[in-house]
Short mmCIF file of C-alpha atoms in Angstrom, two decimals:
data_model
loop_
_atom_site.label_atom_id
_atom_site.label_comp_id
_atom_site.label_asym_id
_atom_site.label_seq_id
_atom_site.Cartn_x
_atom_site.Cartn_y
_atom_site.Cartn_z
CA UNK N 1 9.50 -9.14 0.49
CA UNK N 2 12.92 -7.74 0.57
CA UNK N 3 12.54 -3.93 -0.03
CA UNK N 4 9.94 -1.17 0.04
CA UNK N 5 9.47 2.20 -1.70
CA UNK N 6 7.27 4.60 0.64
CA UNK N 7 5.87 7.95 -0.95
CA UNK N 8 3.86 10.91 0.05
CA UNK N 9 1.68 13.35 -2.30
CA UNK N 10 -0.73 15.68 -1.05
CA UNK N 11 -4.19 15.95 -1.65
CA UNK N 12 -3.76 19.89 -1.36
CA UNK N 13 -3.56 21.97 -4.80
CA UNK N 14 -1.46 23.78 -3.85
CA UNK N 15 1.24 21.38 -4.17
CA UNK N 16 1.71 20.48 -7.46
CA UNK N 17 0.11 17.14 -9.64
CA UNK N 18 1.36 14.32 -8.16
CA UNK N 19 4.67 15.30 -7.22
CA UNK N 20 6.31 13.11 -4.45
CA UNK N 21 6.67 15.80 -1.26
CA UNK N 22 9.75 15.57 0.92
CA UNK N 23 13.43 14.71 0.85
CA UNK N 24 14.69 12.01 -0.10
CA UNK N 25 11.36 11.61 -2.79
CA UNK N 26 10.55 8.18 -1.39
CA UNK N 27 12.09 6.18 1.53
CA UNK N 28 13.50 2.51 0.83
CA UNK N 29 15.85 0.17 2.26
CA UNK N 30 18.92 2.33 1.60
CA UNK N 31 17.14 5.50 3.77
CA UNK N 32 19.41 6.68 7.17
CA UNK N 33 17.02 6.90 9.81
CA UNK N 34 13.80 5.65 8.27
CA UNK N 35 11.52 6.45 11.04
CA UNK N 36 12.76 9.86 11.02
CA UNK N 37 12.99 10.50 7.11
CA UNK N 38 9.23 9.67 7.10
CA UNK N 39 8.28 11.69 9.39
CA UNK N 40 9.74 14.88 7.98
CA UNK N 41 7.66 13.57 4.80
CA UNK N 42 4.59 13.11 6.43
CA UNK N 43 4.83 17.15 7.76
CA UNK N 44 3.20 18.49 4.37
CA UNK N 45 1.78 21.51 6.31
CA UNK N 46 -1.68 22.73 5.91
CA UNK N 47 -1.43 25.93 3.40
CA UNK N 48 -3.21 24.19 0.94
CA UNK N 49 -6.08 25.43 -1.48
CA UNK N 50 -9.74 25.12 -0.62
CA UNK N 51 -9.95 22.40 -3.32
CA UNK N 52 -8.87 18.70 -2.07
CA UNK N 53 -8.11 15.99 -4.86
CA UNK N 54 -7.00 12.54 -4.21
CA UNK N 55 -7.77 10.85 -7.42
CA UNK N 56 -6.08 13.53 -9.91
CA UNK N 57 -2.88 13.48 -8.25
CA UNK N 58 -2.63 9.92 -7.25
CA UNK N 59 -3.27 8.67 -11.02
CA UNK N 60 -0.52 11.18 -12.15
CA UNK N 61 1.77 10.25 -9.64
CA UNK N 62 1.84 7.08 -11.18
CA UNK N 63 1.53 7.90 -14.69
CA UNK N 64 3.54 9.27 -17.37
CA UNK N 65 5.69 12.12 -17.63
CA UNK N 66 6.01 11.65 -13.43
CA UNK N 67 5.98 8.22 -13.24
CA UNK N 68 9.45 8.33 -15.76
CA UNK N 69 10.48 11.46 -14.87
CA UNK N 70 10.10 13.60 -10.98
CA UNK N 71 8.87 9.96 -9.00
CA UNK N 72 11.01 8.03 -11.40
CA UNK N 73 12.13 4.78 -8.96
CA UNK N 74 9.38 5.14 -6.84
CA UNK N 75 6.61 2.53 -8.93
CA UNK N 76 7.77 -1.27 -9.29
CA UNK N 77 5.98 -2.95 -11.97
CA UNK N 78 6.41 -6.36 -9.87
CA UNK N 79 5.33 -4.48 -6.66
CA UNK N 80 2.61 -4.71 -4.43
CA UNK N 81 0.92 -1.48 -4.60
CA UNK N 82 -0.76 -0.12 -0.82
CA UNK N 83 -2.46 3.49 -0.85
CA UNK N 84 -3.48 4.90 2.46
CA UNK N 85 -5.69 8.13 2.92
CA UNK N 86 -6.36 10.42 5.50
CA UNK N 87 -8.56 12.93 5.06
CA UNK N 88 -11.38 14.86 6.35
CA UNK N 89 -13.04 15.75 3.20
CA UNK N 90 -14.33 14.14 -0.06
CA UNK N 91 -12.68 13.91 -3.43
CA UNK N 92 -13.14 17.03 -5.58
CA UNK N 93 -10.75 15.71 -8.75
CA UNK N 94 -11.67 17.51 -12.08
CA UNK N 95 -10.42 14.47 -14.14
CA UNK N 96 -10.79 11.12 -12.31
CA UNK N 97 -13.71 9.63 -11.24
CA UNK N 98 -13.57 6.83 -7.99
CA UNK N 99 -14.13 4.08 -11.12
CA UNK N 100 -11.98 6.09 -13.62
CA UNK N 101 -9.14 5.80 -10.50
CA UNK N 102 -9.94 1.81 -9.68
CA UNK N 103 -9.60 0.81 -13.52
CA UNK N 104 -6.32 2.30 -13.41
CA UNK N 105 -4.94 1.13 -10.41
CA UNK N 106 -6.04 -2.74 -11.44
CA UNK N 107 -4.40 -2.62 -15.29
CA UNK N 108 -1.64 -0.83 -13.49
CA UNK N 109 -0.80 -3.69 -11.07
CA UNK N 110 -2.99 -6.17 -13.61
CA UNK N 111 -5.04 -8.13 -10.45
CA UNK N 112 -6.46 -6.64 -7.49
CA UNK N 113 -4.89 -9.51 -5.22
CA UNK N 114 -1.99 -6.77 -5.31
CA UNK N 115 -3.10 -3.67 -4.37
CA UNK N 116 -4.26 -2.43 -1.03
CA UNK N 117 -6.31 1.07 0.13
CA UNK N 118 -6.65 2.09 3.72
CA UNK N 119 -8.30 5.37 4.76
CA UNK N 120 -8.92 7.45 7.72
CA UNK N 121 -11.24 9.69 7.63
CA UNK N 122 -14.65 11.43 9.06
CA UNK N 123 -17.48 9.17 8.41
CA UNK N 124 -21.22 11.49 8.47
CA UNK N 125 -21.93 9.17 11.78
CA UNK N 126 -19.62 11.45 13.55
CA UNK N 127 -20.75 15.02 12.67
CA UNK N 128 -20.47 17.05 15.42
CA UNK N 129 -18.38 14.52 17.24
CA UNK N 130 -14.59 14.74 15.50
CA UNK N 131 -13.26 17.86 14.96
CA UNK N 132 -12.77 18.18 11.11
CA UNK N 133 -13.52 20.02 7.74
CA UNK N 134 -16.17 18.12 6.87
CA UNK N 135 -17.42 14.44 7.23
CA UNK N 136 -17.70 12.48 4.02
CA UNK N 137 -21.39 10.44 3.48
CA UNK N 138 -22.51 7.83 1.49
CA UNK N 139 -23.46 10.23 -1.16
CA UNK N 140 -20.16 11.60 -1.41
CA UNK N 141 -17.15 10.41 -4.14
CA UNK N 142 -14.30 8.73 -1.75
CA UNK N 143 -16.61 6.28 0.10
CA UNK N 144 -17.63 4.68 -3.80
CA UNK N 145 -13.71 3.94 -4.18
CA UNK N 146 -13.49 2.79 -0.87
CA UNK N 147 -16.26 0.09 -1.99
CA UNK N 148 -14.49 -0.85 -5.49
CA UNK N 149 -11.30 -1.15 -3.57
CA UNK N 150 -12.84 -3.19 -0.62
CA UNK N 151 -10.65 -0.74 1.30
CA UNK N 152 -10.11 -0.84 5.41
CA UNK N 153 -11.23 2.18 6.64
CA UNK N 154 -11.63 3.60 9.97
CA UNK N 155 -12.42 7.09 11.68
CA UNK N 156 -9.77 9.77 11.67
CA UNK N 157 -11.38 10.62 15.69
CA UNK N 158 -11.33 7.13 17.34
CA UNK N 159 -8.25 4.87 18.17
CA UNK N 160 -6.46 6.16 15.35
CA UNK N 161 -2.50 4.96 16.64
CA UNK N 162 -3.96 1.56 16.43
CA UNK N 163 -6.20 1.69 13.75
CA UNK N 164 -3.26 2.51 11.46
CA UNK N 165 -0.63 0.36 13.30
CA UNK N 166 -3.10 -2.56 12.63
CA UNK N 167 -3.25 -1.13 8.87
CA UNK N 168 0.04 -1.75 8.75
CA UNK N 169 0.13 -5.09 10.69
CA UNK N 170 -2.25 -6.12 7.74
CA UNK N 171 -0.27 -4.79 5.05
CA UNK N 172 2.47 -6.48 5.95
CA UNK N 173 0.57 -9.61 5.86
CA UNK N 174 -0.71 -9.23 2.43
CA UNK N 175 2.73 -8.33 0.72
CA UNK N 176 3.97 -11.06 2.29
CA UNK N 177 1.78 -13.48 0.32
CA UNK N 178 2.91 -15.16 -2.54
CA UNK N 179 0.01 -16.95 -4.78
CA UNK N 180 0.61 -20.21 -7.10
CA UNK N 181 -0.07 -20.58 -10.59
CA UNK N 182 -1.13 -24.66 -9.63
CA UNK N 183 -2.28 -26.47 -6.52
CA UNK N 184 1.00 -28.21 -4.67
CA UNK N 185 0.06 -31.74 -3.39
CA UNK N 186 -0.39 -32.20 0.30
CA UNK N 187 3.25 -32.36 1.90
CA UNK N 188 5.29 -31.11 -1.14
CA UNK N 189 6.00 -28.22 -0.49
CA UNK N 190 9.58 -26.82 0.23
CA UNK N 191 10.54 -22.91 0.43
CA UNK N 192 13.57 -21.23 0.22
CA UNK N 193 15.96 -18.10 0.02
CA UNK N 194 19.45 -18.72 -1.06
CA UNK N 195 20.81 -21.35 0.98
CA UNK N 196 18.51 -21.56 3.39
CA UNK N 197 15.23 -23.50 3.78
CA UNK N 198 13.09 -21.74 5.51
CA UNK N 199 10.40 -23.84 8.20
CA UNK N 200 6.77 -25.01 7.86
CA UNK N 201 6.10 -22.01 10.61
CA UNK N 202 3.39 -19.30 10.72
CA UNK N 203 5.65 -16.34 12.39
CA UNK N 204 9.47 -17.11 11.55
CA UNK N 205 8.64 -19.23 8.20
CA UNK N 206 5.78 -20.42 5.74
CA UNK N 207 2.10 -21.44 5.34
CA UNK N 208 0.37 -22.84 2.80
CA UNK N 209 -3.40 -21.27 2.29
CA UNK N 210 -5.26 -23.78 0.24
CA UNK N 211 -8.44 -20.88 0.29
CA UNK N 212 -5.51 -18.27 -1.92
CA UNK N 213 -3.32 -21.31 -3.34
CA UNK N 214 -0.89 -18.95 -1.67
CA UNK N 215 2.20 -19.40 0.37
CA UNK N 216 1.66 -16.74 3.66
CA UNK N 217 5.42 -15.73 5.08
CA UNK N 218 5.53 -15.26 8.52
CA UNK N 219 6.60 -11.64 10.11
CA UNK N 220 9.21 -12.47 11.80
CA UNK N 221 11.61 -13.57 9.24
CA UNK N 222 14.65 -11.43 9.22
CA UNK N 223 14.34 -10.65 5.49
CA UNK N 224 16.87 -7.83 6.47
CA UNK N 225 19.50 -10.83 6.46
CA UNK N 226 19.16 -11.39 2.67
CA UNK N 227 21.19 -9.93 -0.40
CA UNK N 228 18.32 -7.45 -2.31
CA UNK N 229 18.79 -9.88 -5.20
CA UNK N 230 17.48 -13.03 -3.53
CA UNK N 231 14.00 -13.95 -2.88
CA UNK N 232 12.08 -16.93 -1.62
CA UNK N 233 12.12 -20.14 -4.03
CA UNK N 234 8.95 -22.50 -3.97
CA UNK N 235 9.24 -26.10 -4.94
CA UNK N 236 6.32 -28.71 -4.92
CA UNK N 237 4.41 -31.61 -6.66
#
């Protein structure tokens, strides 16, 4: 709720394995001029090789020795985990396989309730249409992880701006969700941060969605306010 950690790796080879790309390694809270800082990130040129991978370096990144060692900080156990692609090719990984890469990902984060894929990319109903590398089919490896994942994906060529701002109107959304361990009774509930309880109110407070047994926190609560060590308390019957 309180804090993010935002990376970028390449899908080029060659930049190296998993390696986090820019300076600082990952942006968080703490980052001078966020917008900025993440921009430089995203600028990872295009002097790649001929060979694109997205599952090799994306299980590395968040493996061991990287995971411990260059992105060291970067992956929260406690975290909710969100991957976006873009890309205008198909996997060509020599190690992982689109189910290989999902197993991972869900005993890494240990439910799939917290992790998130988005992708833009080239679908094969727009050959000829989008200017690109290459479209990406049915037949092909990224659109099989896109289907374990249940991933939101839309064209790299059409609306992207708000394709990916409502990506990240949704991501927000879904980190912002915090499921119970048992159903409250009707009119229990009570949430909190610190000192303050915070209202029954679906954009500056809390609802309750009986469908998750999850409490939804609205997006305009100024979580910016709050000490890093203090998160939302929830009390019920």
């Amino acid at each position: 709720f309180l804090d993010y950690h935002i990376g970028v790796i390449t899908a080029a080879e060659a930049q190296c394995c998993g390696q986090l790309v820019g300076r600082p390694r990952y942006i968080d809270r703490s980052t001078p001029n966020v917008l900025q800082t993440l921009s430089k990130n995203l600028l990872v040129g295009d002097f790649g090789g001929g060979r694109e991978k997205f599952f090799d370096p994306l299980v590395m990144a968040l493996s061991p020795p990287l995971s411990n060692g260059y992105n060291k900080g970067f992956l929260r156990q406690d975290s909710y985990l969100v991957i976006i692609m873009l890309t205008d090719s198909d996997d060509q990984s020599q190690f992982n396989t689109a189910k290989s890469t999902y197993d991972f990902l869900l005993k890494l984060k240990g439910s799939a309730d917290r992790l998130l894929v988005g992708a833009a990319f080239v679908p094969d109903a727009e050959y000829g249409q989008c200017p690109a590398e290459g479209v990406i089919n049915s037949t092909d490896h990224l659109p099989d992880f896109f289907k374990l994942t249940q991933a939101k994906t839309f064209s790299l060529c059409s609306n992207f701006g708000k394709n990916l701002a409502d990506l990240g109107q949704l991501v927000a959304t879904s980190a912002q969700t915090m499921y119970l361990n048992k159903t409250p009774k009707k009119g229990t509930i009570t949430v909190s941060i610190g000192k303050d309880e915070l209202p029954n109110d679906v954009k500056k407070g809390w609802t309750y969605n009986p469908g998750k047994n999850a409490i939804e926190f609205g997006l305009e609560i100024e979580w910016e306010k709050y000490p890093d060590n203090v998160f939302p308390e929830v009390d019920f019957e």
